[in-house]
PDB file of C-alpha atoms in Angstrom:
ATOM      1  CA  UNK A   1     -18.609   8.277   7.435  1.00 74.00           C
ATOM      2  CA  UNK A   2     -15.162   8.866   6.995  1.00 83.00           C
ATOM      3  CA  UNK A   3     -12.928  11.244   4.797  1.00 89.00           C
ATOM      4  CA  UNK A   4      -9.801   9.914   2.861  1.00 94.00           C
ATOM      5  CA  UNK A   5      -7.076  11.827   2.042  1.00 95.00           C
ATOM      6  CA  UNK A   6      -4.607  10.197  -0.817  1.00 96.00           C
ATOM      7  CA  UNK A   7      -1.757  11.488  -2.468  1.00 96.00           C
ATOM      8  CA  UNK A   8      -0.320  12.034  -5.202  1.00 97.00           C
ATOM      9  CA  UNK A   9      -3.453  12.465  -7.252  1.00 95.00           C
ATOM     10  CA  UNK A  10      -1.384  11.932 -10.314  1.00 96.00           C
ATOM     11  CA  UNK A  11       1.901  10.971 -11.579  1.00 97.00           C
ATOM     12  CA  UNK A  12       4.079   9.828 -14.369  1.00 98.00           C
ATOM     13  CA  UNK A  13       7.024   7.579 -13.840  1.00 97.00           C
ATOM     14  CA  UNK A  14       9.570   5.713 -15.658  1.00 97.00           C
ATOM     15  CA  UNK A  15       9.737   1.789 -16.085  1.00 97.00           C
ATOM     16  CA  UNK A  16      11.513   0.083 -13.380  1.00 97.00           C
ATOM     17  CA  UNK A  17      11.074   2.825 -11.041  1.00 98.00           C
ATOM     18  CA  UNK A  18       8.910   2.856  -7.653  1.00 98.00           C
ATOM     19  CA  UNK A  19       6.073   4.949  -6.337  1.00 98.00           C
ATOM     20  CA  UNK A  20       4.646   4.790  -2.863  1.00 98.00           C
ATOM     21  CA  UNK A  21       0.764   6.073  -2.482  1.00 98.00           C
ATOM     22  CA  UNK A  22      -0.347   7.174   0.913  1.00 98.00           C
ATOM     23  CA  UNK A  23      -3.676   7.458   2.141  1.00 97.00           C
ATOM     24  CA  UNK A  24      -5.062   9.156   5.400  1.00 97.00           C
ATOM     25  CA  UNK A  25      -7.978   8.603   6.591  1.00 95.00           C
ATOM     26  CA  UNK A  26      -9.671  11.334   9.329  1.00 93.00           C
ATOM     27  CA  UNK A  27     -10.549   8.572  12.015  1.00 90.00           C
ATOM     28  CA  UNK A  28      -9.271   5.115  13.118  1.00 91.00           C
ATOM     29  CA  UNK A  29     -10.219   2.111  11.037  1.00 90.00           C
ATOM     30  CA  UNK A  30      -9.222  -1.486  11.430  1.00 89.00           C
ATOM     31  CA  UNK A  31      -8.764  -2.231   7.743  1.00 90.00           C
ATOM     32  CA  UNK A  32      -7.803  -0.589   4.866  1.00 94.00           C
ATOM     33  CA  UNK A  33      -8.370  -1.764   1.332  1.00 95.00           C
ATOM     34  CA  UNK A  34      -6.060  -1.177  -1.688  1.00 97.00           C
ATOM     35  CA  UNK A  35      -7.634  -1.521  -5.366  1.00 97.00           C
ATOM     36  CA  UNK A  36      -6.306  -0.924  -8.303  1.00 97.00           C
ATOM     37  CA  UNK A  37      -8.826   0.289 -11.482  1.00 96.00           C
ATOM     38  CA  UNK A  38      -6.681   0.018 -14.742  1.00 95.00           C
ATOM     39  CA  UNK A  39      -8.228   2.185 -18.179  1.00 91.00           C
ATOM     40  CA  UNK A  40     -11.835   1.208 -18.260  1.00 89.00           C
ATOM     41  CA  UNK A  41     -12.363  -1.501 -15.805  1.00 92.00           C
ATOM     42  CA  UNK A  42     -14.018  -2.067 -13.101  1.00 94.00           C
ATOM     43  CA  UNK A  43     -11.974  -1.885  -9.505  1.00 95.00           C
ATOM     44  CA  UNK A  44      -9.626  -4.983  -8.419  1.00 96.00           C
ATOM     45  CA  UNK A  45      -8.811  -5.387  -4.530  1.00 95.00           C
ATOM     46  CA  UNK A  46      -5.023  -5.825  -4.677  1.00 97.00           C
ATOM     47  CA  UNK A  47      -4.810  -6.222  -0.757  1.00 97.00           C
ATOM     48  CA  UNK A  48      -6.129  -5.998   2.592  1.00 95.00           C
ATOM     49  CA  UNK A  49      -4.098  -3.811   5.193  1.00 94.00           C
ATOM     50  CA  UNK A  50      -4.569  -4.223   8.966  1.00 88.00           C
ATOM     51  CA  UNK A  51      -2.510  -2.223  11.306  1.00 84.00           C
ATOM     52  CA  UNK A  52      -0.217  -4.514  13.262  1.00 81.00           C
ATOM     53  CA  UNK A  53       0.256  -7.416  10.654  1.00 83.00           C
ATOM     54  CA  UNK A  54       0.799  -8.363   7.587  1.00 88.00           C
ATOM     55  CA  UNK A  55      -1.238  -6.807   4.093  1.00 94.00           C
ATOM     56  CA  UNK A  56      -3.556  -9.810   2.736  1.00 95.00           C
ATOM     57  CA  UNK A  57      -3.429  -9.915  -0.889  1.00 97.00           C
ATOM     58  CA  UNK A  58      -5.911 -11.113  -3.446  1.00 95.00           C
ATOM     59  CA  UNK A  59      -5.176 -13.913  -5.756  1.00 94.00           C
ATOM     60  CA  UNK A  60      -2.651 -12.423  -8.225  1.00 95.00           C
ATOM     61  CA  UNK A  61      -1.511  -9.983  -6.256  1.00 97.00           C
ATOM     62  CA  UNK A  62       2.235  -9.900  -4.762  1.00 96.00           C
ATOM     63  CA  UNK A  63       4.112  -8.157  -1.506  1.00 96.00           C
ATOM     64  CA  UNK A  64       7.117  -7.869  -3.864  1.00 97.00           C
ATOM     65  CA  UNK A  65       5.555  -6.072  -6.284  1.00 97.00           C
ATOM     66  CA  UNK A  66       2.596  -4.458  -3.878  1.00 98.00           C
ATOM     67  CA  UNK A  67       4.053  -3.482  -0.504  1.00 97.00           C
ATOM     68  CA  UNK A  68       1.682  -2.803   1.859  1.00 97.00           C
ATOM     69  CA  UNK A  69       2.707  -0.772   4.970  1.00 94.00           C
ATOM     70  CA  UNK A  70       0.149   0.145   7.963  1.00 94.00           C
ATOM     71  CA  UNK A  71       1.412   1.701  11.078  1.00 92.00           C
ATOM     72  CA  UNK A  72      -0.641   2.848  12.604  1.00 92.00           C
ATOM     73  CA  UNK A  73      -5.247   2.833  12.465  1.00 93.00           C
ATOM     74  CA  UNK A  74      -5.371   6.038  10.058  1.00 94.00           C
ATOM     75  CA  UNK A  75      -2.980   6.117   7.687  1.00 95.00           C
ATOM     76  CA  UNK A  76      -1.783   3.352   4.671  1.00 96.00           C
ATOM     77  CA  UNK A  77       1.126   3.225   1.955  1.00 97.00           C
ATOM     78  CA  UNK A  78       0.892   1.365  -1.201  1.00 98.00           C
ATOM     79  CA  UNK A  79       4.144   0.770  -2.993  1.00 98.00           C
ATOM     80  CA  UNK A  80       4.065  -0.079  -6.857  1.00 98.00           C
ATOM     81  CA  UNK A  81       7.323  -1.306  -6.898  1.00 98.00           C
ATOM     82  CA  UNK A  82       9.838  -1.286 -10.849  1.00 97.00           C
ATOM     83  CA  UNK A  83       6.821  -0.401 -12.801  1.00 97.00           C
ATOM     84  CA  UNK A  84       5.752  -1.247 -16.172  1.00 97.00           C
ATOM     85  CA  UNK A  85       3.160   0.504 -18.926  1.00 96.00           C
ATOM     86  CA  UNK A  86       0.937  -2.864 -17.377  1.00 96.00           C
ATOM     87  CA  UNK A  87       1.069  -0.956 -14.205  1.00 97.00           C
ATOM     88  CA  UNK A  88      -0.332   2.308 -15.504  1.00 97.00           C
ATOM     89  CA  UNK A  89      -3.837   2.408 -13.521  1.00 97.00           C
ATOM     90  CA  UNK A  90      -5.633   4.464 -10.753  1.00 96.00           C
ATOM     91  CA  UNK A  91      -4.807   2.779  -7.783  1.00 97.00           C
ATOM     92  CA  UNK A  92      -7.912   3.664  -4.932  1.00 96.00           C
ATOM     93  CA  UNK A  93      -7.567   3.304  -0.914  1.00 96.00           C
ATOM     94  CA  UNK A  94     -11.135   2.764   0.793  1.00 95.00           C
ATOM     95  CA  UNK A  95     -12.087   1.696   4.106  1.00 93.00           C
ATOM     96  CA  UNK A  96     -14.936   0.234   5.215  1.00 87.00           C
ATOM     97  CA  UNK A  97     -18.080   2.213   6.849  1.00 82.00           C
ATOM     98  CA  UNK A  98     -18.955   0.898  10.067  1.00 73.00           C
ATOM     99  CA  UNK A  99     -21.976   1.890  11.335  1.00 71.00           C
ATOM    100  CA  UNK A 100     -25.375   0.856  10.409  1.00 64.00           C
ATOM    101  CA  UNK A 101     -26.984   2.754   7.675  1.00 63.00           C
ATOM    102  CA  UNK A 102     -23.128   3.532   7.179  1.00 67.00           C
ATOM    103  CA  UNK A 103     -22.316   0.037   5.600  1.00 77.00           C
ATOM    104  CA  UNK A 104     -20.866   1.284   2.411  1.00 82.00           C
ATOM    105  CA  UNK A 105     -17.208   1.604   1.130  1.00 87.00           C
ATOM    106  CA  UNK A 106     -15.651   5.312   1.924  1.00 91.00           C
ATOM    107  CA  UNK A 107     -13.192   6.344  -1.319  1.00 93.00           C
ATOM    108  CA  UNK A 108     -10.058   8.196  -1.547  1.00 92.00           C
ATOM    109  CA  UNK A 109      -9.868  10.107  -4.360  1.00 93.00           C
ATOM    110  CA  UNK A 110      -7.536   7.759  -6.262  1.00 94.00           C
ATOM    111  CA  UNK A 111      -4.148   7.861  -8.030  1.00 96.00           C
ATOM    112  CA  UNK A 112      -3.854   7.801 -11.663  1.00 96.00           C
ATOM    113  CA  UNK A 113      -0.418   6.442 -12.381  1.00 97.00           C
ATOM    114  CA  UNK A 114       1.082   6.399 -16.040  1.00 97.00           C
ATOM    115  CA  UNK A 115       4.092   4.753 -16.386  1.00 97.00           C
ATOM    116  CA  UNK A 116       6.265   5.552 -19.295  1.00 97.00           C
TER     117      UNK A 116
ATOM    118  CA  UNK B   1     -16.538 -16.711  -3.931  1.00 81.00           C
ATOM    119  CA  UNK B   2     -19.275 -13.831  -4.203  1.00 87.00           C
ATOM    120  CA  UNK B   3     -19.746 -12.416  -8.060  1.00 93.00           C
ATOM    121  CA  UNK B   4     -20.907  -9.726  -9.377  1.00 97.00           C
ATOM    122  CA  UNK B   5     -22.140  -9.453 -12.902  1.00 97.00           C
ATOM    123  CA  UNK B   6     -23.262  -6.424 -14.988  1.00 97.00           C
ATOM    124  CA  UNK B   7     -24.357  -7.168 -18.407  1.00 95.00           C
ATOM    125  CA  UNK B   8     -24.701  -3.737 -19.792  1.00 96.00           C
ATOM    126  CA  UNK B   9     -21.353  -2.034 -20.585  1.00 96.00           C
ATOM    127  CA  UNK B  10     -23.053   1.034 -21.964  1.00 97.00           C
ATOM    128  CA  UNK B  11     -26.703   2.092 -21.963  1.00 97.00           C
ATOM    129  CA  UNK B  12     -28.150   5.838 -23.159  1.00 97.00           C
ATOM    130  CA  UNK B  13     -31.349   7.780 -22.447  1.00 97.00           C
ATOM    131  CA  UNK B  14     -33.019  10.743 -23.138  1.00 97.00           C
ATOM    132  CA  UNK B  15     -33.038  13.442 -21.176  1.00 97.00           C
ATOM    133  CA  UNK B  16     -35.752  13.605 -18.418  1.00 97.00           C
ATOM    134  CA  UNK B  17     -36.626   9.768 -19.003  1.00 98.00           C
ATOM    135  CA  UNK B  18     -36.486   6.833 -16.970  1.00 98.00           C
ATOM    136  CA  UNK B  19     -33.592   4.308 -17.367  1.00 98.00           C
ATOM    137  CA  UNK B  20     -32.592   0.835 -15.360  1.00 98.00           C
ATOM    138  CA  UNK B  21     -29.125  -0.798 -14.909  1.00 98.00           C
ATOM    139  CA  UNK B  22     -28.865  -4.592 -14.109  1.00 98.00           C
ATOM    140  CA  UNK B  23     -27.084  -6.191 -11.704  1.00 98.00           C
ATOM    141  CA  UNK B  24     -26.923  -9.775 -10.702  1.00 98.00           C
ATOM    142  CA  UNK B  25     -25.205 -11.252  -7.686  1.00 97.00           C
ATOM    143  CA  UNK B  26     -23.804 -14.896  -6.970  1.00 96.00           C
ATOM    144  CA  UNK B  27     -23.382 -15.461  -3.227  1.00 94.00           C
ATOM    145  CA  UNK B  28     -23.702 -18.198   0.111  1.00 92.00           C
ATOM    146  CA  UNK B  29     -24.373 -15.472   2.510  1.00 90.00           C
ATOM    147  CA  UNK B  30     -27.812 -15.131   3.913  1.00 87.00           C
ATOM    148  CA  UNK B  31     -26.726 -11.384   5.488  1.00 87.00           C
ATOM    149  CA  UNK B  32     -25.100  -8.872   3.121  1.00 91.00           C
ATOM    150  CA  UNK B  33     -25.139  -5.198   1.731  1.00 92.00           C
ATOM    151  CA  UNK B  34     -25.648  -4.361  -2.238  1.00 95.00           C
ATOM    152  CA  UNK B  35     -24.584  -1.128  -3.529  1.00 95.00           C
ATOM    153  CA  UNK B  36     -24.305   1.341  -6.531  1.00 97.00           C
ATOM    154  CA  UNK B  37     -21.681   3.323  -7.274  1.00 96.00           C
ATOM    155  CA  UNK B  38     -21.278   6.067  -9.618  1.00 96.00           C
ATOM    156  CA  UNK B  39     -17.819   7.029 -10.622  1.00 95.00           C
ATOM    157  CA  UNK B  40     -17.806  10.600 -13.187  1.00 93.00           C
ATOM    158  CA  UNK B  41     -14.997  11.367 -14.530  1.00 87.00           C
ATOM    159  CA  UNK B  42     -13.520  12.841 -11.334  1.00 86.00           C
ATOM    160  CA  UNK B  43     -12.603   9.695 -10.636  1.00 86.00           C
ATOM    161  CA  UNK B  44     -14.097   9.957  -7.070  1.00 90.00           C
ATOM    162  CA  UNK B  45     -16.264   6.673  -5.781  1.00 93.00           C
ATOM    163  CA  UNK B  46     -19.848   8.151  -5.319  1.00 93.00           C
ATOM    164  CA  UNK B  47     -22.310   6.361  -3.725  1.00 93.00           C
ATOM    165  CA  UNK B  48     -25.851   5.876  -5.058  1.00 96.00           C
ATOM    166  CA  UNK B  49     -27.768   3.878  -2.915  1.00 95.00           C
ATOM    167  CA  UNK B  50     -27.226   0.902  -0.728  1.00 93.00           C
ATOM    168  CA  UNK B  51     -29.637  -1.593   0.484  1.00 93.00           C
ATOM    169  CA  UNK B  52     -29.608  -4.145   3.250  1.00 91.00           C
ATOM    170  CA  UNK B  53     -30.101  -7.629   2.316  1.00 91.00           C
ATOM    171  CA  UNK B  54     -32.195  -8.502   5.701  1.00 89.00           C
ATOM    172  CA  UNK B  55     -34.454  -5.334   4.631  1.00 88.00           C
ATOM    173  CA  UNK B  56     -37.311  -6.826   2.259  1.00 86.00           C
ATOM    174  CA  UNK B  57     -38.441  -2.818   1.199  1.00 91.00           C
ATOM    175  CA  UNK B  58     -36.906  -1.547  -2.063  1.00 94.00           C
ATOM    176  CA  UNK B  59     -34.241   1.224  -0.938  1.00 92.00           C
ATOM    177  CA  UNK B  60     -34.957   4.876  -2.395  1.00 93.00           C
ATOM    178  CA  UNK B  61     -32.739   7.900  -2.805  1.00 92.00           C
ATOM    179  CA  UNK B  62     -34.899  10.800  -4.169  1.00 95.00           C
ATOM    180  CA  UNK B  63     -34.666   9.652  -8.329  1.00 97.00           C
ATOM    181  CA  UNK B  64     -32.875   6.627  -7.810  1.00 97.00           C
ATOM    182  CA  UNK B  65     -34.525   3.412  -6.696  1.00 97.00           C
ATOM    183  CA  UNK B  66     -33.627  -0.502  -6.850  1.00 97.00           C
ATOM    184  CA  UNK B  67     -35.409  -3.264  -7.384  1.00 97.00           C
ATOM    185  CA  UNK B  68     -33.868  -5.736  -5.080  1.00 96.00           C
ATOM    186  CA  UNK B  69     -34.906  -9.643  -5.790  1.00 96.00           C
ATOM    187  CA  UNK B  70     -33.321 -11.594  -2.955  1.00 94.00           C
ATOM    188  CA  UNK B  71     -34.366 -15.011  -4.296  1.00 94.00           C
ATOM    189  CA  UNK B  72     -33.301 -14.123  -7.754  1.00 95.00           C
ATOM    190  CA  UNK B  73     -30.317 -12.137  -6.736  1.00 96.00           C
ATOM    191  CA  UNK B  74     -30.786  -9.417  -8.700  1.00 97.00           C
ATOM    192  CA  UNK B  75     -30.163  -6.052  -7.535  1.00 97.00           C
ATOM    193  CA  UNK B  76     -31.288  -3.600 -10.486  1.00 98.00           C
ATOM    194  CA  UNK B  77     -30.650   0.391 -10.617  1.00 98.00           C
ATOM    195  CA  UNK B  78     -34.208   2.741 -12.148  1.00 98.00           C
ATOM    196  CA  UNK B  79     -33.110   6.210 -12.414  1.00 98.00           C
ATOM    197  CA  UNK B  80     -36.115   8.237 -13.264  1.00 98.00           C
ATOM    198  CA  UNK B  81     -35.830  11.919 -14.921  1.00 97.00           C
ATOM    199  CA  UNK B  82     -32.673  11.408 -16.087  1.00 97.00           C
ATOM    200  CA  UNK B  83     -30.193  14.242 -15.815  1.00 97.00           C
ATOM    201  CA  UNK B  84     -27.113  15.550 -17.590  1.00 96.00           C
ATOM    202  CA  UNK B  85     -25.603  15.274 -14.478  1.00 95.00           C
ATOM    203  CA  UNK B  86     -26.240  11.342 -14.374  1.00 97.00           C
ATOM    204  CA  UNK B  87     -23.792  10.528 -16.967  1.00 97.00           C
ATOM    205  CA  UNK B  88     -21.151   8.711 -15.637  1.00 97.00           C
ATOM    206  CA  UNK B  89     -19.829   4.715 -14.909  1.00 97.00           C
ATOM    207  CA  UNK B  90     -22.051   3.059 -12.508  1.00 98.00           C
ATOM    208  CA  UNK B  91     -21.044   0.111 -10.508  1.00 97.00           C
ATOM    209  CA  UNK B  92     -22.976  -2.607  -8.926  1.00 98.00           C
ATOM    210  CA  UNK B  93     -21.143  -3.814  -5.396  1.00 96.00           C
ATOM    211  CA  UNK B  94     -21.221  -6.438  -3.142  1.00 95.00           C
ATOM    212  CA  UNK B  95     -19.989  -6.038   0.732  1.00 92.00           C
ATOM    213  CA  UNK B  96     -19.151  -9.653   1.994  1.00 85.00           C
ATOM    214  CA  UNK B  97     -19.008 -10.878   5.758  1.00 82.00           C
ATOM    215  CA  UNK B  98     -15.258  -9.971   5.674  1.00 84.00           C
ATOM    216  CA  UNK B  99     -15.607  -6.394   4.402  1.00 86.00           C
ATOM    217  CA  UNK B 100     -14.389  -6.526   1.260  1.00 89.00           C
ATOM    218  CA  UNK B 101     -16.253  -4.839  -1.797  1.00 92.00           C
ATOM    219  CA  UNK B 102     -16.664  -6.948  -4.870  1.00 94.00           C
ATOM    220  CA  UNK B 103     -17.642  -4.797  -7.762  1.00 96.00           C
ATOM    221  CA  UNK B 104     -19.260  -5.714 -11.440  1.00 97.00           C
ATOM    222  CA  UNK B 105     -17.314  -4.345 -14.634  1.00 96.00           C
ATOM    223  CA  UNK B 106     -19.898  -1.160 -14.825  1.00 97.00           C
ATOM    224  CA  UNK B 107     -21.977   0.213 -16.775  1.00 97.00           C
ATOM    225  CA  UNK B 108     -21.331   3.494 -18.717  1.00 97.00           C
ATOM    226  CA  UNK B 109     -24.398   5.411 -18.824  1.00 98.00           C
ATOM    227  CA  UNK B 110     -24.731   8.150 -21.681  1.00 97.00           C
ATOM    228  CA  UNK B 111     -27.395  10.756 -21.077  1.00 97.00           C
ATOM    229  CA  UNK B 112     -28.841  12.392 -24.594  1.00 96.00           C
ATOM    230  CA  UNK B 113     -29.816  15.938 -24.542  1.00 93.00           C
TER     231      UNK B 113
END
């Protein structure tokens, strides 16, 4: 298993500002996951982040608006970059479990942005 | 592209009674993993129970089981004696060959006292 440690839990911004997410995770893992949950939906992956190259992102899903940063095996950013009220979400890191029965998703506790 | 596709967006049940969320799945892959989620309040991703698409035997976790139809793809949640505790969203979830985690839209289970 692993244990994820994200930060902030919470915040409210203003429109057009930025807020970086960080997310640390207690052992070395290949990739990282970002997803972002908005009020009452399910989870979206925004973007796949794996140390030493570039974040893949999902189909709607942009580095301008999304950057990714990963350097080094335990720990992730997540930039929402000049927000909107559209952005106003929680915004999850996970990583992958890797052992056999350990084949689930491991959660941070997420980040419930409002943007104002 | 893998789907996943919950039907239910809410369901209730009495207290201490028996209750079973759907899940369907649309995927090439002959290996996979299935999973539910539950997701209180908190916020915080719980897991239920997962189950291993090579494994033919139903997966159990105490009160929760699945009935896991391969051919059909259909991967469906049975709580049994529900408790207060149980209320919450659930989410059905895929795990592809490339590690990603598709998940259905959830359904919000309501527990009546």
């Amino acid at each position: 298993s692993a244990v994820i440690s994200q930060k902030p839990s919470r915040d409210i911004c203003q429109r057009g500002t930025s807020l970086t997410i960080q997310c640390q995770v207690d052992s070395q893992v290949t990739m990282m996951f970002w997803y972002r949950q908005q009020p009452g939906q399910s989870l979206t992956l925004i973007a796949t982040a794996n140390q030493g190259s570039e974040a893949t992102y999902e189909s709607g899903f942009v580095i301008d608006k999304f950057p990714i940063s990963r350097p080094n095996l335990t720990f992730s950013t997540l930039t929402v970059s000049n927000m909107s009220p559209e952005d106003s979400s929680i915004y999850l890191c996970s990583v992958p479990g890797r052992s056999i029965p350990n084949t689930e998703a491991f959660f941070g506790q997420g980040t419930r942005l409002t943007v104002v | 592209a893998q789907t996943v596709t919950q039907s239910q967006p809410e369901m209730s049940v009495q207290e201490a009674e028996t209750v079973t969320l759907s899940c369907t799945y649309d995927t090439s892959e002959s290996d996979y993993y299935l999973f539910w989620y539950k997701q209180p309040p908190s916020r915080q991703m719980i897991l239920v129970i997962r189950q291993e698409a090579y494994k033919q035997q139903n997966a159990t976790e105490n009160r929760f089981s699945v009935n896991f139809q391969k051919a059909a793809k259909s991967f469906s949640l049975k709580i049994s004696d529900s408790q207060l505790g149980d209320a919450a969203m659930y989410f059905c979830a895929y795990r592809s060959r490339d590690d990603k985690i598709i998940f259905g839209k959830g359904t919000r289970l309501h527990i009546l006292p």
